[in-house]
Tab-separated table of C-alpha atoms in Angstrom:
chain	number	residue	atom	x	y	z
A	1	MET	CA	0.133	-0.403	0.032
A	2	SER	CA	1.551	3.004	-1.017
A	3	ARG	CA	1.765	6.699	1.700
A	4	LEU	CA	0.020	9.211	1.511
A	5	SER	CA	1.139	11.849	-0.160
A	6	VAL	CA	0.671	15.887	1.093
A	7	LEU	CA	1.698	18.956	-1.042
A	8	LEU	CA	0.861	21.603	0.906
A	9	VAL	CA	1.207	25.035	-0.104
A	10	VAL	CA	1.653	28.447	2.453
A	11	THR	CA	2.890	31.905	1.326
A	12	ASP	CA	6.487	32.169	2.835
A	13	THR	CA	8.786	30.123	5.119
A	14	ALA	CA	8.868	34.153	7.805
A	15	GLY	CA	5.519	33.755	8.783
A	16	GLY	CA	4.745	32.800	12.006
A	17	GLY	CA	1.640	31.089	13.065
A	18	ALA	CA	0.524	28.575	9.962
A	19	GLU	CA	3.030	28.777	8.335
A	20	LEU	CA	5.400	28.314	11.301
A	21	ILE	CA	3.384	24.872	12.297
A	22	VAL	CA	3.598	23.725	8.399
A	23	SER	CA	7.122	24.235	7.826
A	24	GLN	CA	7.431	22.060	11.651
A	25	LEU	CA	5.538	19.635	9.798
A	26	ALA	CA	7.375	19.537	7.230
A	27	LEU	CA	10.658	18.482	9.056
A	28	ARG	CA	9.149	16.435	11.204
A	29	GLY	CA	7.610	14.080	8.403
A	30	SER	CA	6.290	10.711	9.333
A	31	ASN	CA	5.713	6.699	8.088
A	32	ASP	CA	2.508	6.967	7.093
A	33	VAL	CA	2.600	10.499	5.074
A	34	ARG	CA	4.382	11.896	1.940
A	35	TYR	CA	4.829	15.795	2.532
A	36	ARG	CA	5.927	18.408	0.363
A	37	VAL	CA	5.246	21.844	1.792
A	38	VAL	CA	5.466	24.590	-1.419
A	39	TYR	CA	6.527	28.160	-0.257
A	40	LEU	CA	5.145	30.888	-2.727
A	41	ARG	CA	8.082	33.478	-1.092
A	42	ASN	CA	11.553	33.397	1.000
A	43	SER	CA	12.030	36.533	2.796
A	44	VAL	CA	14.386	35.416	5.259
A	45	CYS	CA	16.259	33.358	3.222
A	46	ARG	CA	16.599	29.974	4.769
A	47	THR	CA	17.010	27.574	3.799
A	48	LEU	CA	15.048	24.459	2.762
A	49	ALA	CA	15.323	20.686	3.627
A	50	PRO	CA	15.007	18.137	0.842
A	51	ASN	CA	11.396	18.192	0.939
A	52	GLU	CA	10.688	22.128	0.836
A	53	VAL	CA	10.484	23.969	-2.084
A	54	CYS	CA	10.471	27.929	-2.630
A	55	ILE	CA	8.631	29.646	-5.965
A	56	ASN	CA	9.978	32.258	-4.688
A	57	MET	CA	7.682	34.764	-6.431
A	58	ARG	CA	8.399	38.368	-7.039
A	59	SER	CA	5.365	39.112	-5.995
A	60	LEU	CA	1.659	37.851	-5.388
A	61	ILE	CA	-0.209	39.802	-7.112
A	62	ASN	CA	2.577	39.688	-10.266
A	63	PRO	CA	0.645	37.600	-13.955
A	64	ILE	CA	4.308	35.925	-14.570
A	65	SER	CA	4.719	35.401	-10.840
A	66	LEU	CA	1.636	33.747	-10.711
A	67	ILE	CA	1.782	31.022	-14.241
A	68	LYS	CA	5.196	29.899	-12.197
A	69	ALA	CA	3.516	29.103	-9.430
A	70	ALA	CA	0.473	27.268	-10.683
A	71	ILE	CA	2.749	25.390	-12.947
A	72	THR	CA	4.493	24.443	-10.473
A	73	ILE	CA	2.180	23.028	-7.847
A	74	ARG	CA	0.015	21.575	-10.519
A	75	ARG	CA	3.112	19.852	-11.981
A	76	TYR	CA	3.534	18.126	-8.970
A	77	THR	CA	-0.338	17.501	-7.954
A	78	TYR	CA	-0.010	15.963	-11.374
A	79	THR	CA	2.658	13.727	-10.771
A	80	GLU	CA	3.032	13.038	-7.247
A	81	TYR	CA	1.135	14.169	-4.659
A	82	SER	CA	-2.744	12.680	-4.369
A	83	ILE	CA	-3.576	15.788	-2.111
A	84	LEU	CA	-3.267	19.749	-2.735
A	85	HIS	CA	-3.293	21.599	1.273
A	86	ALA	CA	-3.466	25.038	0.601
A	87	HIS	CA	-3.484	26.950	3.749
A	88	LEU	CA	-3.839	31.571	4.047
A	89	VAL	CA	-4.770	33.406	1.367
A	90	HIS	CA	-2.743	33.255	-1.259
A	91	PRO	CA	-2.702	29.900	-1.891
A	92	LEU	CA	-6.727	29.627	-1.804
A	93	TYR	CA	-7.187	31.704	-4.450
A	94	LEU	CA	-4.180	29.691	-5.743
A	95	CYS	CA	-4.272	27.106	-5.621
A	96	ALA	CA	-8.763	26.574	-5.500
A	97	LEU	CA	-7.452	28.140	-9.620
A	98	LEU	CA	-5.718	25.595	-11.212
A	99	PRO	CA	-7.135	22.508	-12.058
A	100	VAL	CA	-5.359	19.131	-10.026
A	101	ARG	CA	-4.868	15.277	-11.784
A	102	LYS	CA	-8.183	13.080	-11.669
A	103	GLY	CA	-8.924	11.654	-7.993
A	104	THR	CA	-6.750	14.308	-5.776
A	105	LEU	CA	-8.003	16.106	-3.500
A	106	LYS	CA	-8.073	19.983	-3.177
A	107	VAL	CA	-8.590	21.155	1.118
A	108	PHE	CA	-7.862	24.598	2.494
A	109	THR	CA	-7.114	25.365	6.108
A	110	GLU	CA	-8.691	28.647	7.770
A	111	HIS	CA	-7.210	29.683	10.566
A	112	ASN	CA	-9.263	32.620	10.837
A	113	THR	CA	-12.827	34.172	12.616
A	114	TRP	CA	-12.567	37.748	10.817
A	115	ASN	CA	-10.715	38.817	7.877
A	116	ARG	CA	-9.936	42.176	5.947
A	117	ARG	CA	-12.052	40.461	3.635
A	118	ARG	CA	-15.452	40.441	4.739
A	119	ASN	CA	-15.932	44.153	4.591
A	120	CYS	CA	-16.429	44.113	1.330
A	121	GLY	CA	-19.991	42.885	0.470
A	122	ILE	CA	-18.535	41.429	-3.059
A	123	MET	CA	-16.407	39.180	-1.940
A	124	ARG	CA	-18.758	37.063	-0.299
A	125	LEU	CA	-19.834	36.091	-4.417
A	126	VAL	CA	-15.904	35.625	-5.064
A	127	GLU	CA	-16.066	34.085	-1.865
A	128	ARG	CA	-18.741	31.397	-1.843
A	129	PHE	CA	-17.312	30.015	-5.876
A	130	ILE	CA	-13.097	30.164	-4.196
A	131	TYR	CA	-14.260	28.173	-0.949
A	132	SER	CA	-16.366	25.494	-3.716
A	133	ARG	CA	-13.479	24.966	-5.204
A	134	TYR	CA	-12.489	22.931	-2.062
A	135	HIS	CA	-13.285	19.100	-1.661
A	136	LYS	CA	-13.198	19.471	1.541
A	137	ILE	CA	-12.053	22.574	4.259
A	138	ALA	CA	-10.402	23.073	7.473
A	139	CYS	CA	-11.281	24.484	10.325
A	140	ILE	CA	-8.990	24.744	13.353
A	141	SER	CA	-11.534	25.425	15.687
A	142	PRO	CA	-15.479	25.122	15.953
A	143	ALA	CA	-15.981	29.529	16.564
A	144	VAL	CA	-13.221	29.821	12.818
A	145	GLN	CA	-15.699	27.111	11.327
A	146	ASN	CA	-19.123	29.196	12.399
A	147	ALA	CA	-17.691	32.450	11.505
A	148	LEU	CA	-17.273	30.461	8.083
A	149	ILE	CA	-20.606	28.499	7.507
A	150	GLU	CA	-22.129	32.817	8.797
A	151	TRP	CA	-20.138	34.747	6.273
A	152	LEU	CA	-20.353	31.864	3.070
A	153	GLY	CA	-23.651	29.839	4.486
A	154	PRO	CA	-24.915	27.134	5.383
A	155	LYS	CA	-23.792	25.287	1.842
A	156	LEU	CA	-20.869	25.037	3.551
A	157	ARG	CA	-20.747	23.220	6.097
A	158	ALA	CA	-21.023	19.320	4.410
A	159	THR	CA	-17.457	19.432	3.856
A	160	SER	CA	-16.148	21.874	6.801
A	161	ARG	CA	-15.033	20.130	9.414
A	162	VAL	CA	-13.244	21.210	12.678
A	163	VAL	CA	-9.897	20.043	12.863
A	164	GLU	CA	-7.632	21.120	16.383
A	165	ASN	CA	-5.421	23.445	14.532
A	166	GLY	CA	-5.727	22.430	11.263
A	167	ALA	CA	-2.863	21.889	9.778
A	168	ARG	CA	-0.970	19.167	12.278
């Protein structure tokens, strides 16, 4: 039986919270799961482990950088990884829009009960579409799940699950 393979996508090596947990997860590894972490940036020029990759995007909104990121992530999901797991806002949008190989699951971990996008009504429609592109949404607490369902509507309940500290 082959091991489960998870491609984790986060914004930067410099972050704390979710980014730190993901990098520690990759370094610790697992006998049951094969991890690879894709960072969009390495702003602290950290030496990466063998199972970590950095795309080195100069700008998170530059079209050429986005295409480069999309090609890299898509290559991994088509060739090696059965789960694409995104964390934080830039990977949320980027991974949601990428086509993946049939059978590849898209997962997003929601870490926050609130963000500035929720101040803009039109973003509710955009985010309903974006979140609908994921097979599962892991919420790190019941409060996060409740806030997300309140923001996006009750249909999200079917795909969201509380996973205490969902990055682990």
